[in-house]
Short mmCIF file of C-alpha atoms in Angstrom, two decimals:
data_model
loop_
_atom_site.label_atom_id
_atom_site.label_comp_id
_atom_site.label_asym_id
_atom_site.label_seq_id
_atom_site.Cartn_x
_atom_site.Cartn_y
_atom_site.Cartn_z
CA MET A 1 -9.95 19.78 -123.12
CA SER A 2 -6.18 19.75 -123.50
CA ASP A 3 -4.16 17.03 -125.17
CA ALA A 4 -2.77 16.23 -121.69
CA SER A 5 -6.01 14.43 -120.82
CA LEU A 6 -7.02 11.12 -122.31
CA ALA A 7 -10.28 12.59 -123.61
CA GLY A 8 -8.47 15.56 -125.15
CA LEU A 9 -5.84 13.36 -126.72
CA ALA A 10 -8.42 10.96 -128.18
CA ALA A 11 -10.31 13.93 -129.63
CA GLY A 12 -7.09 15.44 -130.99
CA ILE A 13 -6.20 12.21 -132.74
CA ARG A 14 -9.70 11.87 -134.17
CA ALA A 15 -9.51 15.47 -135.44
CA ARG A 16 -6.05 14.70 -136.93
CA ARG A 17 -4.42 17.47 -134.86
CA ILE A 18 -1.98 14.92 -133.49
CA SER A 19 -1.01 11.51 -134.83
CA PRO A 20 -0.70 8.30 -132.78
CA VAL A 21 3.06 8.27 -133.50
CA GLU A 22 3.43 11.83 -132.23
CA ALA A 23 1.42 10.95 -129.14
CA VAL A 24 3.68 7.98 -128.37
CA GLU A 25 6.85 9.97 -129.06
CA ARG A 26 5.71 12.70 -126.68
CA CYS A 27 5.20 10.11 -123.96
CA LEU A 28 8.53 8.42 -124.64
CA ALA A 29 10.37 11.75 -124.41
CA ARG A 30 8.94 12.37 -120.96
CA ILE A 31 9.64 8.81 -119.85
CA ARG A 32 13.27 9.02 -120.99
CA LYS A 33 13.68 12.28 -119.13
CA TRP A 34 12.01 11.41 -115.85
CA ASP A 35 11.61 7.70 -115.28
CA SER A 36 15.12 7.22 -113.97
CA ARG A 37 13.81 9.09 -110.91
CA LEU A 38 10.21 7.88 -110.77
CA HIS A 39 10.65 4.15 -111.62
CA ALA A 40 7.10 3.95 -112.99
CA PHE A 41 7.94 1.24 -115.50
CA ILE A 42 9.06 -2.34 -115.00
CA ARG A 43 9.17 -2.93 -118.74
CA LEU A 44 8.93 -0.10 -121.24
CA ASP A 45 7.96 -1.40 -124.69
CA GLU A 46 9.17 1.40 -126.98
CA GLU A 47 9.35 -0.69 -130.13
CA GLY A 48 5.99 -2.35 -129.59
CA ALA A 49 4.35 1.01 -128.88
CA LEU A 50 5.82 2.69 -131.96
CA GLU A 51 4.89 -0.24 -134.16
CA ALA A 52 1.30 -0.15 -132.90
CA ALA A 53 1.22 3.64 -133.36
CA ARG A 54 2.38 3.37 -136.98
CA SER A 55 -0.30 0.79 -137.69
CA LEU A 56 -2.98 2.95 -136.06
CA GLU A 57 -1.74 5.98 -137.98
CA ALA A 58 -2.14 4.09 -141.24
CA ASP A 59 -5.62 3.03 -140.18
CA ALA A 60 -6.53 6.62 -139.36
CA ALA A 61 -5.24 7.81 -142.73
CA ALA A 62 -7.46 5.22 -144.38
CA GLY A 63 -10.44 6.26 -142.26
CA ARG A 64 -10.43 3.04 -140.24
CA TRP A 65 -11.04 3.91 -136.60
CA ARG A 66 -10.65 1.02 -134.18
CA GLY A 67 -12.58 2.55 -131.32
CA PRO A 68 -12.89 5.46 -128.87
CA LEU A 69 -9.27 5.17 -127.71
CA HIS A 70 -7.68 5.09 -131.17
CA GLY A 71 -3.99 6.00 -130.77
CA VAL A 72 -4.12 6.77 -127.03
CA PRO A 73 -1.03 5.53 -125.09
CA LEU A 74 -1.78 3.63 -121.88
CA GLY A 75 0.20 1.72 -119.26
CA PHE A 76 -0.69 -1.55 -117.55
CA LYS A 77 0.14 -2.64 -114.02
CA ASP A 78 2.54 -5.53 -114.28
CA LEU A 79 -0.01 -8.05 -113.10
CA CYS A 80 -2.10 -7.68 -116.26
CA HIS A 81 -1.01 -10.46 -118.57
CA LEU A 82 -0.60 -9.49 -122.22
CA HIS A 83 0.91 -11.85 -124.77
CA GLY A 84 4.45 -10.93 -125.78
CA LEU A 85 5.49 -9.25 -122.51
CA PRO A 86 6.47 -10.99 -119.26
CA THR A 87 4.37 -10.41 -116.14
CA SER A 88 6.50 -10.10 -113.01
CA CYS A 89 3.78 -8.95 -110.58
CA GLY A 90 6.48 -6.81 -109.00
CA THR A 91 8.60 -9.82 -108.03
CA ARG A 92 12.20 -10.40 -109.11
CA MET A 93 10.98 -13.22 -111.41
CA PRO A 94 10.22 -11.67 -114.82
CA GLU A 95 7.69 -14.37 -115.69
CA TYR A 96 6.15 -14.94 -112.27
CA PHE A 97 2.65 -15.00 -113.76
CA VAL A 98 2.13 -17.00 -116.96
CA SER A 99 -1.34 -17.26 -118.42
CA ALA A 100 -2.96 -18.49 -121.61
CA GLN A 101 -5.64 -15.89 -120.94
CA GLU A 102 -4.79 -12.25 -121.63
CA CYS A 103 -6.07 -9.65 -119.17
CA SER A 104 -9.58 -9.08 -120.52
CA ALA A 105 -9.79 -5.48 -119.32
CA ALA A 106 -6.43 -4.55 -120.87
CA ARG A 107 -7.27 -6.39 -124.10
CA ARG A 108 -10.56 -4.51 -124.40
CA LEU A 109 -8.71 -1.20 -124.14
CA LEU A 110 -6.21 -2.25 -126.80
CA ASP A 111 -9.01 -3.49 -129.05
CA ALA A 112 -10.61 -0.05 -128.66
CA GLY A 113 -7.49 1.45 -130.25
CA ALA A 114 -5.28 2.12 -127.23
CA ILE A 115 -1.51 1.62 -127.44
CA SER A 116 0.42 -0.21 -124.73
CA LEU A 117 3.57 1.58 -123.60
CA GLY A 118 4.48 -1.35 -121.39
CA LYS A 119 4.16 -2.78 -117.91
CA LEU A 120 4.12 -0.66 -114.79
CA ASN A 121 5.83 -0.90 -111.44
CA MET A 122 3.90 -2.11 -108.42
CA THR A 123 4.43 -3.35 -104.91
CA GLU A 124 5.58 -6.96 -104.86
CA LEU A 125 2.55 -9.27 -105.41
CA ALA A 126 0.36 -6.18 -104.96
CA MET A 127 0.90 -6.52 -101.20
CA GLY A 128 1.73 -3.07 -99.93
CA ALA A 129 0.35 0.42 -99.56
CA TYR A 130 3.36 2.58 -100.35
CA GLY A 131 4.81 1.65 -103.76
CA ASP A 132 8.22 0.60 -102.49
CA ASN A 133 9.89 -2.22 -104.41
CA VAL A 134 13.41 -3.52 -103.81
CA HIS A 135 13.54 -5.35 -107.14
CA HIS A 136 12.39 -2.64 -109.54
CA GLY A 137 13.05 0.52 -107.55
CA ASP A 138 10.77 2.45 -105.22
CA VAL A 139 8.26 4.51 -107.17
CA ASP A 140 8.90 8.14 -106.31
CA ASN A 141 6.17 10.72 -105.85
CA PRO A 142 6.09 13.09 -108.85
CA TRP A 143 5.00 16.00 -106.65
CA LEU A 144 7.71 15.72 -104.00
CA ALA A 145 10.88 13.71 -104.52
CA GLY A 146 11.69 11.11 -101.89
CA HIS A 147 8.07 10.48 -100.89
CA ALA A 148 5.89 7.44 -101.42
CA ALA A 149 3.73 7.27 -104.53
CA GLY A 150 1.31 4.92 -102.78
CA GLY A 151 0.64 1.31 -103.68
CA SER A 152 0.23 -1.09 -104.93
CA SER A 153 -0.57 0.42 -108.38
CA SER A 154 2.29 2.86 -107.83
CA GLY A 155 3.66 3.08 -111.39
CA SER A 156 0.13 3.56 -112.74
CA ALA A 157 -0.55 6.66 -110.64
CA ALA A 158 2.93 8.20 -110.75
CA GLY A 159 3.12 7.74 -114.53
CA ILE A 160 -0.15 9.58 -115.11
CA ALA A 161 0.87 12.46 -112.86
CA ALA A 162 4.17 12.70 -114.76
CA GLY A 163 2.47 12.64 -118.17
CA PHE A 164 4.02 9.32 -119.21
CA PHE A 165 0.67 8.02 -120.50
CA ALA A 166 -2.92 9.15 -120.64
CA GLY A 167 -4.38 6.42 -118.48
CA ALA A 168 -3.52 3.16 -116.76
CA VAL A 169 -5.05 -0.02 -115.45
CA GLY A 170 -4.57 -0.80 -111.78
CA SER A 171 -5.84 -3.39 -109.34
CA ASP A 172 -7.36 -2.79 -105.93
CA THR A 173 -7.63 -5.44 -103.17
CA GLY A 174 -7.48 -3.12 -100.15
CA GLY A 175 -7.05 0.28 -101.76
CA SER A 176 -4.36 -0.29 -104.38
CA ILE A 177 -5.96 1.97 -107.01
CA ARG A 178 -7.24 4.67 -104.68
CA LEU A 179 -4.18 4.97 -102.39
CA PRO A 180 -1.68 5.76 -105.18
CA ALA A 181 -4.27 7.95 -106.89
CA GLY A 182 -4.58 9.89 -103.63
CA CYS A 183 -0.82 10.11 -103.15
CA CYS A 184 -0.12 11.21 -106.73
CA GLY A 185 -3.05 13.59 -107.30
CA VAL A 186 -4.86 11.65 -110.03
CA VAL A 187 -8.28 10.02 -110.32
CA GLY A 188 -8.56 6.33 -109.44
CA LEU A 189 -11.76 4.29 -109.58
CA LYS A 190 -12.37 0.95 -107.91
CA PRO A 191 -15.59 -0.21 -109.52
CA THR A 192 -18.26 -2.40 -107.92
CA TYR A 193 -17.11 -5.98 -107.37
CA GLY A 194 -17.92 -7.75 -110.63
CA ARG A 195 -18.20 -4.63 -112.79
CA VAL A 196 -14.83 -5.28 -114.50
CA SER A 197 -13.57 -8.78 -115.31
CA ARG A 198 -10.40 -9.87 -113.51
CA ALA A 199 -9.61 -12.63 -116.01
CA GLY A 200 -5.96 -12.66 -117.05
CA ALA A 201 -4.79 -10.59 -114.08
CA MET A 202 -2.77 -12.05 -111.21
CA VAL A 203 -4.97 -13.02 -108.30
CA LEU A 204 -4.14 -11.71 -104.85
CA SER A 205 -7.55 -12.40 -103.32
CA TRP A 206 -10.34 -13.53 -105.63
CA SER A 207 -12.96 -12.26 -103.22
CA MET A 208 -11.47 -8.78 -102.89
CA ASP A 209 -9.65 -8.07 -106.18
CA HIS A 210 -10.97 -5.37 -108.50
CA LEU A 211 -9.48 -3.91 -111.69
CA GLY A 212 -10.11 -0.30 -112.57
CA PRO A 213 -8.87 2.80 -114.35
CA LEU A 214 -6.48 5.51 -113.16
CA ALA A 215 -6.46 8.73 -115.15
CA TRP A 216 -5.99 12.48 -114.96
CA THR A 217 -9.69 13.31 -114.87
CA ALA A 218 -13.03 11.70 -114.04
CA ARG A 219 -13.95 12.07 -117.72
CA ASP A 220 -10.89 10.05 -118.71
CA ALA A 221 -11.77 7.36 -116.16
CA ALA A 222 -15.34 7.28 -117.52
CA LEU A 223 -14.08 6.66 -121.05
CA MET A 224 -11.82 3.85 -119.87
CA LEU A 225 -14.41 2.20 -117.64
CA LYS A 226 -16.97 2.07 -120.46
CA VAL A 227 -14.49 0.00 -122.47
CA MET A 228 -13.20 -2.17 -119.59
CA ALA A 229 -16.52 -3.12 -117.97
CA GLY A 230 -19.01 -5.81 -118.86
CA ARG A 231 -19.63 -9.51 -118.78
CA ASP A 232 -16.84 -11.91 -119.58
CA PRO A 233 -17.16 -15.66 -120.00
CA ALA A 234 -13.61 -15.97 -118.64
CA ASP A 235 -14.62 -14.52 -115.25
CA ALA A 236 -17.72 -16.01 -113.62
CA THR A 237 -17.91 -13.10 -111.17
CA ALA A 238 -18.19 -10.49 -113.95
CA SER A 239 -21.69 -9.00 -113.85
CA ARG A 240 -24.04 -9.36 -116.80
CA ARG A 241 -25.52 -5.92 -116.23
CA ALA A 242 -25.49 -3.53 -119.16
CA VAL A 243 -22.62 -1.02 -119.11
CA PRO A 244 -23.82 2.59 -119.11
CA ASP A 245 -22.25 5.31 -121.25
CA TYR A 246 -20.51 6.90 -118.27
CA ALA A 247 -19.16 9.90 -120.21
CA ALA A 248 -22.61 10.79 -121.57
CA GLY A 249 -23.91 11.49 -118.07
CA LEU A 250 -21.04 13.63 -116.81
CA GLU A 251 -22.60 17.05 -117.45
CA GLY A 252 -25.80 16.40 -115.50
CA GLY A 253 -24.62 18.20 -112.36
CA ILE A 254 -25.11 17.11 -108.75
CA SER A 255 -28.11 19.15 -107.74
CA GLY A 256 -29.96 17.36 -104.93
CA VAL A 257 -27.40 14.57 -104.55
CA ARG A 258 -27.29 13.58 -100.87
CA LEU A 259 -23.70 13.51 -99.63
CA GLY A 260 -22.84 11.92 -96.29
CA LEU A 261 -19.80 12.83 -94.21
CA PRO A 262 -19.22 9.94 -91.76
CA GLU A 263 -19.36 10.87 -88.07
CA ASN A 264 -17.44 7.76 -87.04
CA TYR A 265 -14.21 6.02 -88.11
CA PHE A 266 -13.30 7.84 -91.34
CA PHE A 267 -12.07 11.10 -89.80
CA GLU A 268 -10.60 9.51 -86.66
CA GLY A 269 -6.81 9.74 -86.47
CA VAL A 270 -6.62 11.51 -89.82
CA ASP A 271 -4.09 14.34 -90.34
CA GLU A 272 -5.79 17.68 -89.76
CA GLU A 273 -4.68 19.00 -93.15
CA ILE A 274 -6.24 16.01 -94.92
CA ALA A 275 -9.50 16.16 -92.96
CA ALA A 276 -9.77 19.90 -93.61
CA GLY A 277 -9.20 19.32 -97.34
CA VAL A 278 -12.06 16.81 -97.54
CA ARG A 279 -14.41 19.06 -95.57
CA GLN A 280 -13.48 21.96 -97.86
CA ALA A 281 -14.31 19.76 -100.88
CA ALA A 282 -17.65 18.89 -99.25
CA ARG A 283 -18.44 22.60 -98.90
CA ARG A 284 -17.64 23.15 -102.56
CA LEU A 285 -19.86 20.23 -103.55
CA ASP A 286 -22.60 21.71 -101.36
CA GLY A 287 -22.19 24.96 -103.28
CA LEU A 288 -22.61 23.02 -106.51
CA GLY A 289 -26.01 21.74 -105.44
CA ALA A 290 -25.32 18.66 -103.33
CA ARG A 291 -27.01 18.30 -99.92
CA VAL A 292 -24.31 17.55 -97.37
CA SER A 293 -25.08 16.00 -94.01
CA GLU A 294 -23.31 13.95 -91.36
CA ILE A 295 -24.09 10.27 -91.04
CA ARG A 296 -23.29 7.61 -88.45
CA LEU A 297 -22.21 4.39 -90.21
CA PRO A 298 -22.42 0.76 -89.13
CA ASP A 299 -18.99 0.22 -87.55
CA PRO A 300 -16.58 -0.19 -90.51
CA ARG A 301 -14.06 -2.05 -88.32
CA ALA A 302 -16.11 -5.24 -88.63
CA ILE A 303 -15.97 -5.38 -92.44
CA THR A 304 -12.32 -4.25 -92.38
CA ASP A 305 -11.35 -7.16 -90.13
CA VAL A 306 -13.40 -9.58 -92.21
CA ALA A 307 -11.85 -8.32 -95.45
CA MET A 308 -8.34 -8.56 -94.03
CA LEU A 309 -8.85 -12.16 -92.91
CA ILE A 310 -10.29 -13.23 -96.27
CA THR A 311 -7.48 -11.48 -98.18
CA ARG A 312 -4.77 -13.10 -96.09
CA ALA A 313 -6.18 -16.62 -96.42
CA GLU A 314 -6.67 -16.32 -100.18
CA ALA A 315 -3.32 -14.62 -100.84
CA SER A 316 -1.43 -17.35 -98.98
CA THR A 317 -3.31 -20.01 -100.90
CA ILE A 318 -2.59 -18.43 -104.28
CA HIS A 319 1.07 -17.62 -103.62
CA ALA A 320 1.96 -20.67 -101.53
CA ARG A 321 4.37 -22.06 -104.10
CA VAL A 322 6.72 -19.09 -104.24
CA PHE A 323 6.54 -18.77 -100.46
CA ARG A 324 7.56 -22.39 -99.96
CA GLU A 325 10.03 -22.83 -102.82
CA ARG A 326 11.69 -19.40 -103.10
CA PRO A 327 10.99 -17.48 -99.89
CA GLN A 328 14.34 -15.70 -100.16
CA ASP A 329 13.08 -14.02 -103.35
CA LEU A 330 10.26 -12.25 -101.51
CA GLN A 331 10.59 -9.04 -99.51
CA PRO A 332 10.43 -9.72 -95.74
CA MET A 333 7.23 -7.66 -95.41
CA VAL A 334 5.47 -9.78 -98.03
CA ARG A 335 6.78 -13.00 -96.51
CA ALA A 336 5.49 -12.03 -93.09
CA ARG A 337 2.01 -11.25 -94.39
CA LEU A 338 1.80 -14.53 -96.31
CA GLN A 339 3.00 -16.50 -93.29
CA VAL A 340 0.02 -15.43 -91.21
CA GLY A 341 -2.44 -16.51 -93.91
CA PHE A 342 -1.32 -20.12 -93.69
CA GLY A 343 -2.49 -20.28 -90.10
CA ILE A 344 -6.11 -19.18 -90.74
CA SER A 345 -8.57 -22.01 -90.19
CA ALA A 346 -11.18 -23.04 -92.75
CA TYR A 347 -13.79 -22.31 -90.09
CA ASP A 348 -12.69 -18.67 -89.66
CA TYR A 349 -12.33 -18.13 -93.40
CA LEU A 350 -15.81 -19.44 -94.19
CA GLN A 351 -17.42 -17.58 -91.33
CA ALA A 352 -15.76 -14.42 -92.66
CA LEU A 353 -17.30 -15.00 -96.09
CA ARG A 354 -20.74 -15.50 -94.52
CA LEU A 355 -20.26 -12.34 -92.44
CA ARG A 356 -19.32 -10.36 -95.51
CA ALA A 357 -22.68 -11.11 -97.10
CA LYS A 358 -24.57 -10.04 -93.99
CA LEU A 359 -22.51 -6.89 -93.38
CA THR A 360 -22.83 -5.79 -97.00
CA ARG A 361 -26.61 -6.12 -97.03
CA ALA A 362 -26.91 -4.20 -93.77
CA PHE A 363 -24.53 -1.42 -94.84
CA VAL A 364 -26.13 -0.84 -98.23
CA ARG A 365 -29.68 -0.81 -96.83
CA GLU A 366 -28.89 1.41 -93.87
CA VAL A 367 -26.51 3.93 -95.41
CA PHE A 368 -27.99 4.42 -98.85
CA ALA A 369 -31.47 4.94 -97.45
CA GLU A 370 -30.09 8.20 -96.06
CA VAL A 371 -27.46 9.35 -98.57
CA ASP A 372 -26.52 8.76 -102.21
CA VAL A 373 -22.75 9.11 -101.77
CA LEU A 374 -20.34 8.88 -98.84
CA LEU A 375 -17.43 11.32 -98.76
CA THR A 376 -14.28 10.36 -96.84
CA PRO A 377 -10.53 10.92 -96.91
CA VAL A 378 -8.53 8.42 -99.00
CA ILE A 379 -5.41 8.27 -96.84
CA PRO A 380 -5.04 9.10 -93.16
CA GLU A 381 -1.62 10.73 -93.44
CA SER A 382 0.41 12.43 -96.15
CA PRO A 383 2.56 10.13 -98.29
CA PRO A 384 5.51 9.32 -96.00
CA ALA A 385 9.16 9.86 -96.87
CA LEU A 386 10.55 6.70 -98.47
CA ALA A 387 13.64 6.91 -96.29
CA ALA A 388 11.50 6.73 -93.14
CA LEU A 389 9.84 3.55 -94.39
CA LYS A 390 13.21 1.92 -94.94
CA THR A 391 14.23 2.22 -91.32
CA ALA A 392 11.09 0.49 -89.98
CA THR A 393 11.10 -3.11 -88.77
CA VAL A 394 8.89 -5.60 -90.63
CA ASP A 395 6.33 -5.37 -87.87
CA GLU A 396 6.33 -1.58 -87.76
CA PHE A 397 6.14 -1.38 -91.53
CA ASN A 398 3.17 -3.72 -91.87
CA THR A 399 1.33 -2.09 -88.96
CA ARG A 400 1.78 1.34 -90.54
CA ALA A 401 0.73 0.02 -93.98
CA GLY A 402 -2.41 -1.46 -92.40
CA ARG A 403 -3.29 1.94 -90.98
CA PHE A 404 -2.59 3.61 -94.32
CA SER A 405 -5.22 1.45 -96.06
CA ARG A 406 -7.82 1.55 -93.27
CA LEU A 407 -10.02 4.09 -95.11
CA THR A 408 -10.13 2.21 -98.41
CA ARG A 409 -10.23 -1.46 -97.33
CA PRO A 410 -13.83 -1.41 -96.00
CA PHE A 411 -15.12 -0.85 -99.54
CA ASN A 412 -13.27 -3.87 -100.89
CA GLY A 413 -15.03 -5.90 -98.25
CA LEU A 414 -18.37 -4.33 -99.12
CA GLY A 415 -17.71 -4.49 -102.88
CA LEU A 416 -18.95 -0.91 -103.32
CA PRO A 417 -17.70 1.45 -106.04
CA ALA A 418 -15.28 4.08 -104.74
CA ILE A 419 -13.41 6.86 -106.50
CA SER A 420 -10.42 8.92 -105.38
CA VAL A 421 -10.48 12.52 -106.60
CA PRO A 422 -7.72 15.14 -106.01
CA CYS A 423 -8.85 18.13 -103.93
CA GLY A 424 -5.80 20.30 -103.32
CA PHE A 425 -2.34 20.16 -101.79
CA THR A 426 -0.71 20.09 -98.39
CA ALA A 427 1.59 22.90 -97.29
CA ALA A 428 4.49 20.65 -98.28
CA GLY A 429 3.11 20.35 -101.81
CA LEU A 430 1.74 16.80 -101.68
CA PRO A 431 -1.73 16.06 -103.12
CA LEU A 432 -4.92 15.92 -101.07
CA GLY A 433 -7.82 13.75 -102.17
CA PHE A 434 -11.30 12.64 -101.24
CA GLN A 435 -12.94 9.27 -101.63
CA ALA A 436 -16.55 9.10 -102.83
CA VAL A 437 -18.44 5.83 -102.34
CA GLY A 438 -21.72 4.90 -103.95
CA ARG A 439 -24.40 2.22 -104.22
CA PRO A 440 -23.52 -1.00 -106.03
CA PHE A 441 -23.13 -0.32 -109.77
CA ASP A 442 -23.59 3.44 -109.36
CA GLU A 443 -20.22 4.34 -110.89
CA SER A 444 -22.08 6.89 -113.07
CA LEU A 445 -22.90 9.08 -110.08
CA LEU A 446 -19.37 8.89 -108.67
CA LEU A 447 -17.87 9.89 -112.02
CA ARG A 448 -20.38 12.73 -112.43
CA LEU A 449 -19.62 13.98 -108.94
CA GLY A 450 -15.87 13.79 -109.60
CA HIS A 451 -16.24 15.55 -112.93
CA THR A 452 -18.45 18.30 -111.52
CA TYR A 453 -15.96 18.89 -108.71
CA GLN A 454 -12.92 18.91 -111.00
CA GLU A 455 -14.50 21.37 -113.42
CA ALA A 456 -15.32 23.74 -110.54
CA ALA A 457 -12.13 23.34 -108.50
CA GLY A 458 -9.66 23.13 -111.37
CA TRP A 459 -6.93 21.28 -109.46
CA HIS A 460 -6.34 19.06 -112.49
CA HIS A 461 -4.85 22.01 -114.38
CA ARG A 462 -1.77 21.82 -112.13
CA ARG A 463 1.07 19.49 -113.07
CA PRO A 464 4.07 18.45 -110.98
CA ALA A 465 6.87 20.99 -111.35
CA GLY A 466 9.58 18.38 -110.96
CA CYS A 467 8.71 16.52 -114.14
CA MET B 1 8.34 -11.01 -79.13
CA THR B 2 9.49 -13.61 -81.69
CA GLU B 3 8.08 -13.68 -85.20
CA SER B 4 6.33 -16.96 -84.55
CA ARG B 5 4.76 -15.65 -81.35
CA ARG B 6 3.59 -12.47 -83.16
CA HIS B 7 1.87 -14.60 -85.80
CA GLN B 8 0.14 -16.67 -83.13
CA VAL B 9 -1.13 -13.53 -81.44
CA GLU B 10 -2.37 -12.13 -84.74
CA LEU B 11 -4.17 -15.37 -85.60
CA ALA B 12 -5.76 -15.52 -82.17
CA ASN B 13 -6.97 -11.92 -82.55
CA MET B 14 -8.52 -12.66 -85.93
CA ALA B 15 -10.21 -15.82 -84.62
CA GLY B 16 -11.57 -13.87 -81.65
CA ILE B 17 -13.06 -11.20 -83.95
CA ILE B 18 -14.75 -13.81 -86.12
CA GLU B 19 -16.11 -15.67 -83.12
CA ARG B 20 -17.60 -12.45 -81.74
CA LEU B 21 -19.13 -11.31 -85.04
CA ALA B 22 -20.37 -14.70 -86.23
CA GLY B 23 -22.42 -15.38 -83.13
CA GLU B 24 -25.64 -14.04 -84.63
CA LEU B 25 -25.31 -15.33 -88.18
CA ALA B 26 -28.54 -16.82 -89.47
CA LEU B 27 -28.52 -20.42 -90.63
CA GLY B 28 -29.45 -19.27 -94.12
CA GLU B 29 -26.45 -16.98 -94.44
CA GLU B 30 -23.93 -18.14 -97.01
CA PRO B 31 -21.13 -16.52 -99.07
CA ALA B 32 -23.05 -16.30 -102.36
CA ARG B 33 -25.46 -13.88 -100.76
CA PHE B 34 -22.72 -11.24 -101.07
CA ILE B 35 -23.08 -11.14 -104.87
CA ALA B 36 -26.85 -11.32 -104.46
CA ALA B 37 -26.72 -8.24 -102.22
CA LEU B 38 -24.72 -6.23 -104.76
CA GLU B 39 -26.89 -7.27 -107.69
CA GLY B 40 -30.16 -7.02 -105.77
CA LEU B 41 -29.54 -3.72 -103.99
CA GLY B 42 -27.60 -2.08 -106.81
CA LEU B 43 -28.75 0.67 -109.11
CA GLY B 44 -30.80 -0.53 -112.10
CA GLU B 45 -31.09 -4.15 -113.00
CA ASP B 46 -31.05 -4.36 -116.77
CA GLU B 47 -28.91 -7.14 -118.16
CA GLU B 48 -26.99 -7.15 -121.38
CA GLU B 49 -28.70 -8.96 -124.15
CA VAL B 50 -27.13 -12.34 -124.65
CA GLU B 51 -27.34 -14.12 -127.96
CA ALA B 52 -29.53 -17.19 -127.77
CA PRO B 53 -27.77 -20.41 -128.77
CA ARG B 54 -28.45 -21.25 -132.41
CA ASP B 55 -29.82 -24.59 -133.47
CA GLU B 56 -27.28 -26.35 -135.61
#
């Protein structure tokens, strides 16, 4: 394990090969050099990070270890509220989200010894698939300048790829962890609905929001998830299930694991290069002991439509005040999406919630009787050029963004755990990735599959040349 | 098409989808059964131990 990974860095600090202050200074040097291009940060907290690092260094010298992430620098999407730093949620208002409650997931990471480098760029109100932001700068793709980093957790993914921090917290309502992870060539995990508390994070859609880790490797994500997950009195939807030691199970291999490649929907209209990359990854997983087969799924368009309706109604309800009082402060694309939500009837919203329950039961029973994991592409097309997005009308932009998240959104509706794992590069040099989806609360298998693949394929040893 | 007209069309499309899908919903179906499905059909079922309230 190299110090570039979260696991390697944590081990290096524990072995006293590197100090927390050195770790932070390394990150800051890279941020100073490259973030004027990438725009991964909304608020970099140099002083706070160095102060925390000095304190953790003193603790380490005295043999006081705070937890498994002692001295590890992390970044937090700027919808995670932490006392002492404003939470803009990607809007032009620095303190858009004020909360007495800190983000439980972020706080747990910090209590486990992690250091906050600051708050990360995101699409305004987490409503967007590309990572563009007129207020804080478009997040650039570390692998190919001028291309989208994916959204909405754009700064989280781009910053990991650029080596700005060892891991980050993102949120995912329709794909906002997995899309940027796929665009930036890092691992992103949307856990099962309820696995990680959402308390203290801005709500976009309480029925669809998930918090999860983004990191360089599946092992790093496993270490973060173990700390982030678990019951939380501040979030009634947080599950009371015990949290497994995800990292402990990583070396078990995938022999006999039944992998399903969907026959319908997930490969339709997908760029040939992307589809070929996922099928190539499936062949490699087959060679590692998995049993790959094709599977016909219950039509995912139904749950996608249901999820979209629920998200729109809830987002408009939550963000009604800014829409009504300061509409000029919102990007036109965000305004347009909120506007539609106000027109959804209570009847349609409640029917959608009832349908979600039925569709989820049917999907889980039908699909996971045949396979253990589904394997799909994450994004249907390569990250587009940012300049091309800028010339689109509001309508064109939102239609394209809807298509971009069509492979991830079904699993927000179904609440199933889904991980994005890098699996190569396009001819142009942009990352390829696959999405693996499991049974409810089976994050362990997804992380083990991701780890097994990464160890065999080795794509994670490559770093962007431009930064 | 005006913005307002586009929104009306989008809303009508969404309402049409719900009407089509909801036709066969059972009377007993309700939103909380979503969480029940995840918890009931998920892997393993062990709960964290929770401290019992202490008598003061």
